[in-house]
Short mmCIF file of C-alpha atoms and ligand atoms in Angstrom, two decimals:
data_model
loop_
_atom_site.label_atom_id
_atom_site.label_comp_id
_atom_site.label_asym_id
_atom_site.label_seq_id
_atom_site.Cartn_x
_atom_site.Cartn_y
_atom_site.Cartn_z
CA GLU A 1 66.59 -51.85 -44.56
CA ARG A 2 66.61 -50.83 -41.08
CA ALA A 3 66.23 -47.29 -40.04
CA ALA A 4 69.21 -46.51 -37.11
CA GLU A 5 66.05 -45.48 -34.70
CA GLN A 6 64.89 -48.95 -34.96
CA LYS A 7 65.01 -50.85 -32.14
CA THR A 8 64.80 -54.88 -33.00
CA ALA A 9 63.28 -57.99 -30.36
CA LEU A 10 63.70 -61.17 -30.17
CA VAL A 11 61.08 -63.33 -29.08
CA PHE A 12 61.81 -67.25 -28.53
CA GLY A 13 58.17 -68.97 -28.98
CA GLY A 14 56.36 -65.70 -30.36
CA SER A 15 54.47 -67.86 -33.08
CA ARG A 16 51.09 -68.50 -30.91
CA GLY A 17 49.43 -67.61 -28.10
CA ILE A 18 51.49 -64.74 -26.06
CA GLY A 19 54.82 -64.93 -28.12
CA ALA A 20 52.51 -64.28 -30.96
CA ALA A 21 51.08 -60.81 -29.82
CA ALA A 22 53.77 -59.55 -27.92
CA ALA A 23 55.85 -60.29 -31.68
CA LEU A 24 52.64 -58.07 -32.75
CA ARG A 25 52.40 -55.42 -30.10
CA LEU A 26 56.34 -55.02 -30.01
CA ALA A 27 56.13 -54.20 -34.20
CA LYS A 28 53.30 -51.86 -33.70
CA ASP A 29 55.53 -50.31 -31.41
CA GLY A 30 58.25 -49.79 -33.84
CA PHE A 31 60.33 -52.86 -33.27
CA THR A 32 61.75 -54.57 -35.74
CA VAL A 33 60.92 -58.56 -34.84
CA ALA A 34 62.61 -61.82 -34.87
CA LEU A 35 60.65 -64.63 -33.26
CA THR A 36 61.07 -68.15 -32.96
CA TYR A 37 58.95 -71.64 -33.16
CA VAL A 38 59.87 -75.06 -32.95
CA SER A 39 56.79 -77.25 -34.45
CA GLN A 40 54.28 -74.98 -36.53
CA PRO A 41 56.04 -73.06 -39.12
CA ASP A 42 52.31 -72.21 -40.54
CA LYS A 43 51.69 -70.39 -37.40
CA ALA A 44 55.16 -68.68 -37.40
CA GLU A 45 54.95 -67.06 -40.68
CA LYS A 46 51.70 -66.35 -40.17
CA VAL A 47 52.91 -63.52 -37.06
CA VAL A 48 56.03 -62.58 -39.75
CA ALA A 49 53.23 -62.19 -42.52
CA GLU A 50 50.97 -59.85 -40.17
CA ILE A 51 54.07 -57.56 -38.94
CA GLU A 52 55.31 -57.20 -42.50
CA ALA A 53 51.61 -56.33 -43.73
CA LEU A 54 51.66 -52.93 -40.87
CA GLY A 55 54.65 -51.99 -42.21
CA GLY A 56 57.42 -54.02 -40.47
CA HIS A 57 59.81 -56.52 -40.46
CA ALA A 58 60.55 -59.55 -39.00
CA LEU A 59 61.65 -62.99 -39.07
CA ASP A 60 60.85 -66.56 -37.79
CA ILE A 61 63.31 -68.78 -37.14
CA GLN A 62 62.59 -72.90 -35.97
CA ALA A 63 65.00 -72.77 -33.22
CA ASP A 64 63.37 -76.23 -30.01
CA SER A 65 64.09 -74.37 -26.58
CA ALA A 66 65.64 -76.84 -25.35
CA ASP A 67 69.04 -77.16 -28.11
CA PRO A 68 71.35 -74.94 -26.39
CA GLY A 69 72.91 -74.88 -30.29
CA ALA A 70 69.47 -73.97 -31.59
CA ILE A 71 68.98 -71.07 -29.08
CA ARG A 72 72.34 -69.43 -30.28
CA ALA A 73 72.21 -69.75 -33.96
CA ALA A 74 68.29 -67.99 -33.39
CA VAL A 75 70.52 -65.20 -31.27
CA VAL A 76 73.19 -64.96 -34.47
CA ARG A 77 71.12 -65.13 -37.13
CA THR A 78 68.64 -62.11 -35.42
CA VAL A 79 71.73 -60.11 -34.90
CA GLU A 80 73.31 -61.11 -38.70
CA ARG A 81 69.62 -59.55 -40.49
CA PHE A 82 68.44 -56.58 -37.87
CA GLY A 83 72.21 -56.06 -35.71
CA PRO A 84 72.03 -55.37 -31.78
CA ILE A 85 69.25 -56.68 -30.18
CA ASP A 86 67.24 -54.01 -27.93
CA ALA A 87 64.68 -56.66 -25.92
CA VAL A 88 64.23 -60.20 -25.04
CA VAL A 89 61.19 -62.11 -24.70
CA VAL A 90 61.41 -65.28 -23.52
CA ASN A 91 57.81 -66.97 -23.94
CA ALA A 92 58.81 -69.92 -24.59
CA GLY A 93 57.14 -72.89 -22.94
CA ILE A 94 55.09 -76.13 -22.12
CA ILE A 95 53.06 -77.68 -19.50
CA ARG A 96 52.75 -81.47 -19.14
CA VAL A 97 49.99 -82.23 -16.18
CA GLY A 98 50.27 -85.08 -13.61
CA GLY A 99 50.41 -86.37 -10.04
CA ILE A 100 53.84 -87.57 -8.44
CA GLU A 101 53.22 -91.12 -8.13
CA THR A 102 52.48 -90.82 -12.47
CA PHE A 103 55.00 -88.21 -13.82
CA LYS A 104 57.62 -89.46 -16.68
CA LEU A 105 61.30 -88.81 -16.28
CA GLU A 106 61.23 -87.64 -20.12
CA ASP A 107 57.96 -85.24 -19.16
CA LEU A 108 59.74 -83.90 -16.43
CA ASP A 109 63.19 -83.86 -17.96
CA ARG A 110 60.63 -81.60 -21.34
CA MET A 111 59.71 -79.63 -18.93
CA LEU A 112 63.08 -78.39 -17.21
CA ALA A 113 64.61 -78.27 -20.52
CA VAL A 114 62.41 -76.01 -22.31
CA ASN A 115 60.71 -73.81 -19.21
CA VAL A 116 63.79 -73.74 -16.82
CA ARG A 117 67.00 -74.66 -18.62
CA GLY A 118 66.35 -72.78 -22.05
CA VAL A 119 65.18 -69.60 -20.42
CA TYR A 120 68.90 -69.45 -18.40
CA LEU A 121 70.51 -69.79 -22.58
CA SER A 122 68.20 -67.60 -24.06
CA ILE A 123 69.03 -65.20 -21.89
CA GLN A 124 72.30 -66.32 -21.79
CA ALA A 125 72.71 -65.70 -25.82
CA ALA A 126 70.97 -62.49 -26.02
CA VAL A 127 73.45 -60.67 -23.95
CA PRO A 128 76.42 -60.26 -24.84
CA HIS A 129 74.64 -59.08 -28.31
CA MET A 130 72.10 -56.35 -26.91
CA ARG A 131 72.71 -52.98 -25.98
CA ASP A 132 73.29 -51.81 -22.76
CA SER A 133 69.46 -50.36 -20.95
CA GLY A 134 68.41 -53.65 -23.29
CA ARG A 135 65.82 -55.10 -21.77
CA VAL A 136 64.98 -58.84 -20.89
CA ILE A 137 61.21 -59.93 -20.17
CA THR A 138 60.15 -63.65 -19.29
CA VAL A 139 57.08 -65.33 -18.78
CA GLY A 140 56.59 -67.40 -15.75
CA SER A 141 52.95 -68.43 -14.70
CA ASN A 142 51.52 -67.19 -11.54
CA THR A 143 51.79 -71.10 -10.31
CA ALA A 144 54.57 -69.61 -9.29
CA VAL A 145 52.92 -67.95 -6.13
CA ARG A 146 50.13 -70.78 -5.57
CA SER A 147 49.58 -73.84 -7.78
CA SER A 148 45.67 -74.21 -7.61
CA ASN A 149 45.60 -77.76 -9.04
CA SER A 150 47.16 -81.17 -7.78
CA GLY A 151 49.38 -82.21 -10.98
CA THR A 152 50.63 -79.32 -11.56
CA CYS A 153 53.59 -79.18 -9.74
CA VAL A 154 56.45 -79.95 -12.02
CA TYR A 155 55.30 -76.76 -13.67
CA ALA A 156 55.07 -74.67 -11.50
CA MET A 157 58.09 -75.36 -10.24
CA THR A 158 59.54 -74.50 -13.26
CA LYS A 159 58.32 -70.81 -13.38
CA ALA A 160 59.42 -70.92 -10.15
CA ALA A 161 62.21 -71.53 -11.09
CA VAL A 162 62.14 -68.57 -13.68
CA ALA A 163 61.13 -66.29 -11.02
CA THR A 164 63.79 -66.82 -9.13
CA MET A 165 66.35 -66.58 -12.09
CA VAL A 166 65.34 -62.96 -12.77
CA LYS A 167 66.51 -62.05 -10.20
CA GLY A 168 69.88 -63.23 -10.32
CA ILE A 169 70.38 -62.44 -13.15
CA ALA A 170 68.84 -58.91 -12.50
CA LEU A 171 71.91 -57.96 -10.14
CA ASP A 172 74.06 -59.33 -12.93
CA LEU A 173 72.95 -57.43 -15.73
CA ALA A 174 72.64 -54.20 -13.25
CA PRO A 175 75.97 -52.52 -14.32
CA ARG A 176 74.57 -52.46 -17.77
CA ARG A 177 71.25 -50.65 -16.92
CA ILE A 178 69.84 -54.44 -18.91
CA THR A 179 66.37 -54.59 -16.88
CA VAL A 180 65.19 -58.16 -16.31
CA ASN A 181 61.07 -58.84 -15.01
CA ASN A 182 58.93 -61.62 -15.12
CA ILE A 183 55.57 -61.34 -15.79
CA GLN A 184 53.38 -64.10 -14.50
CA PRO A 185 49.90 -64.39 -16.18
CA GLY A 186 46.99 -66.66 -14.98
CA PRO A 187 44.22 -68.01 -17.30
CA ILE A 188 44.51 -67.03 -21.18
CA GLU A 189 42.74 -67.90 -23.78
CA THR A 190 45.49 -69.98 -26.09
CA ASP A 191 46.08 -73.44 -27.30
CA MET A 192 47.40 -74.32 -24.07
CA THR A 193 44.03 -73.65 -22.16
CA ALA A 194 41.54 -73.89 -25.27
CA ALA A 195 40.00 -77.25 -23.53
CA MET A 196 39.62 -75.71 -19.93
CA ILE A 197 38.35 -72.15 -20.70
CA PRO A 198 34.51 -72.85 -18.94
CA ARG A 199 36.25 -74.38 -15.95
CA LEU A 200 38.64 -71.42 -15.74
CA THR A 201 36.21 -68.74 -16.51
CA GLU A 202 34.81 -69.71 -12.70
CA MET A 203 37.71 -69.89 -10.87
CA VAL A 204 38.97 -65.89 -12.13
CA PRO A 205 37.60 -63.33 -9.37
CA LEU A 206 36.89 -61.03 -12.61
CA HIS A 207 35.53 -64.34 -13.96
CA ARG A 208 36.36 -64.29 -17.36
CA VAL A 209 40.38 -65.30 -18.37
CA GLY A 210 42.49 -63.05 -19.79
CA GLN A 211 43.56 -62.38 -23.43
CA PRO A 212 46.98 -62.74 -24.98
CA ALA A 213 46.72 -58.54 -26.21
CA GLU A 214 46.32 -58.23 -22.31
CA ILE A 215 49.36 -60.08 -21.34
CA ALA A 216 51.28 -58.05 -24.55
CA ALA A 217 50.14 -54.76 -22.99
CA LEU A 218 52.64 -55.93 -20.58
CA VAL A 219 55.17 -56.68 -22.06
CA SER A 220 55.20 -53.30 -23.87
CA TYR A 221 55.35 -51.45 -21.27
CA LEU A 222 58.29 -53.30 -19.57
CA VAL A 223 60.70 -52.44 -22.95
CA SER A 224 59.11 -49.00 -22.49
CA GLU A 225 62.18 -46.28 -21.36
CA GLU A 226 60.00 -44.98 -18.90
CA ALA A 227 60.07 -48.76 -17.28
CA GLY A 228 63.82 -48.69 -16.72
CA TYR A 229 63.89 -48.56 -12.52
CA MET A 230 61.56 -51.73 -12.37
CA THR A 231 64.19 -55.01 -12.41
CA GLY A 232 63.75 -58.47 -11.13
CA ALA A 233 60.44 -57.91 -10.39
CA SER A 234 57.56 -60.82 -11.32
CA LEU A 235 54.37 -59.04 -12.15
CA THR A 236 51.50 -61.00 -11.43
CA ILE A 237 48.22 -60.24 -13.87
CA ASP A 238 45.65 -62.76 -14.20
CA GLY A 239 42.62 -61.33 -13.00
CA GLY A 240 42.75 -61.69 -9.21
CA PHE A 241 43.49 -66.02 -9.85
CA VAL A 242 45.45 -65.73 -6.75
CA LEU A 243 44.64 -63.01 -3.58
P1 NDP B 301 50.93 -71.60 -26.20
O1 NDP B 301 50.45 -73.46 -26.47
O2 NDP B 301 49.76 -71.47 -26.67
O3 NDP B 301 52.28 -71.10 -27.69
C1 NDP B 301 52.81 -71.44 -27.16
C2 NDP B 301 54.42 -70.72 -28.26
O4 NDP B 301 56.09 -71.55 -27.57
C3 NDP B 301 54.45 -71.19 -29.44
O5 NDP B 301 54.75 -70.35 -30.02
C4 NDP B 301 55.37 -72.32 -29.60
O6 NDP B 301 55.89 -72.46 -30.86
C5 NDP B 301 56.28 -71.96 -28.72
N1 NDP B 301 57.26 -72.81 -28.32
C6 NDP B 301 56.46 -73.98 -27.85
N2 NDP B 301 57.64 -74.79 -26.63
C7 NDP B 301 58.83 -74.80 -27.59
C8 NDP B 301 60.15 -75.17 -27.32
N3 NDP B 301 61.14 -76.32 -26.90
N4 NDP B 301 60.89 -74.16 -28.25
C9 NDP B 301 60.71 -73.15 -28.42
N5 NDP B 301 59.58 -72.51 -28.99
C10 NDP B 301 58.72 -73.24 -28.34
O7 NDP B 301 50.89 -71.29 -25.44
P2 NDP B 301 50.99 -69.21 -23.92
O8 NDP B 301 50.96 -69.07 -25.37
O9 NDP B 301 49.52 -70.29 -23.85
O10 NDP B 301 51.66 -69.34 -23.03
C11 NDP B 301 52.95 -69.17 -23.18
C12 NDP B 301 53.66 -68.85 -22.10
O11 NDP B 301 53.04 -67.69 -21.10
C13 NDP B 301 54.09 -70.00 -22.44
O12 NDP B 301 55.68 -70.62 -21.19
C14 NDP B 301 52.78 -70.46 -21.14
O13 NDP B 301 53.80 -71.78 -19.56
C15 NDP B 301 53.03 -69.10 -20.03
N6 NDP B 301 51.60 -68.83 -19.08
C16 NDP B 301 50.30 -69.08 -20.23
C17 NDP B 301 48.95 -68.95 -19.22
C18 NDP B 301 47.99 -69.22 -19.96
O14 NDP B 301 46.97 -69.54 -19.54
N7 NDP B 301 47.87 -69.90 -21.90
C19 NDP B 301 49.44 -69.29 -18.40
C20 NDP B 301 50.25 -68.43 -16.98
C21 NDP B 301 51.88 -68.46 -18.36
P3 NDP B 301 54.94 -73.59 -31.67
O15 NDP B 301 53.95 -72.96 -31.96
O16 NDP B 301 56.20 -74.50 -32.81
O17 NDP B 301 55.26 -75.23 -31.19
#
C-alpha cells in the first residue's frame, strides 16, 4: 500500500493542536504519517480521517510519552505498518503551572517524564529505524529563551533541556546525516492556551497569537531536503515575544 518513493513520518503527540497540524501538513507534503496520543482517541481518529480524506495513509497509536515501553511499541508499530522512518516530530508536551513554594512532586515528575525523558526516549527509540539523512524535530518553547511569567519555571526548564538535548543528539547523529532541530513556539492557539488568548495577544509584539499551521509550515521546511545543512538549531517562532 506504500509507494516506493513515499516517506514515513512519526509524530509523537499528533492528535491535537500543533502536533495535529504538523501531521496534516506532513501528509500534504506526501508523507505517510503515524501519530501518537495519550488520552483522546477520538481526536487522533479525526486527524487520521482527515489525512485519509486527502488520499494519504495514517495510523494513530495510543502511547504515553512518559512510558518507555509504550514509546518503543509505537515505533515498532509504525515500522511494521509503514517501513523505515524518514522524519520524527516529538511534539508531545504538557504544562503544569505553579510557583516553587507550592509545586507538587508529582507534577514535577510528570513534566520531566513527558517533556524531557519522553523526548529523549522517543528519539532514541526511533533512531535505529530511521533512514540515513532523516529528520528529527522537537517542539520546545520560547520560554527556554525567556520565562516571562512566574509559575512557569518547571515548564521553561524542561524546554531548555530540550534545546540543549538537540545540540548533543545532532552531534551524535551527524555521521548518518540525520539532522536534529528544535522549534520554539511562542503563544499558539491550541487547547493548551485556550483560556489565555486575550492576555497572550496583549503580550505579543505582532499583537496576535500564532496558529498551529504556522508551526507546521516550519516543520515542513525542516523535513525538506533543502534544510539539510541546518542541525542542532533552536528556532524561535513567537511573534517577537522574547525580543
Ligand atoms: P495540546 O495540549 O493542544 O496538544 C498536546 C498533544 O500532545 C495532544 O495530541 C496530546 O494527546 C499529546 N500529548 C500530551 N501528553 C502526551 C503524552 N504523555 N504522551 C503522548 N502524547 C501526549 O498542546 P499544543 O499543541 O499547544 O502543544 C504542543 C507542543 O508545543 C507541546 O510540547 C507544548 O509544550 C509546545 N508549545 C506550545 C505552545 C502553545 O502556545 N500552544 C507554545 C510553546 C510550546 P491527547 O489528545 O491524547 O492528550
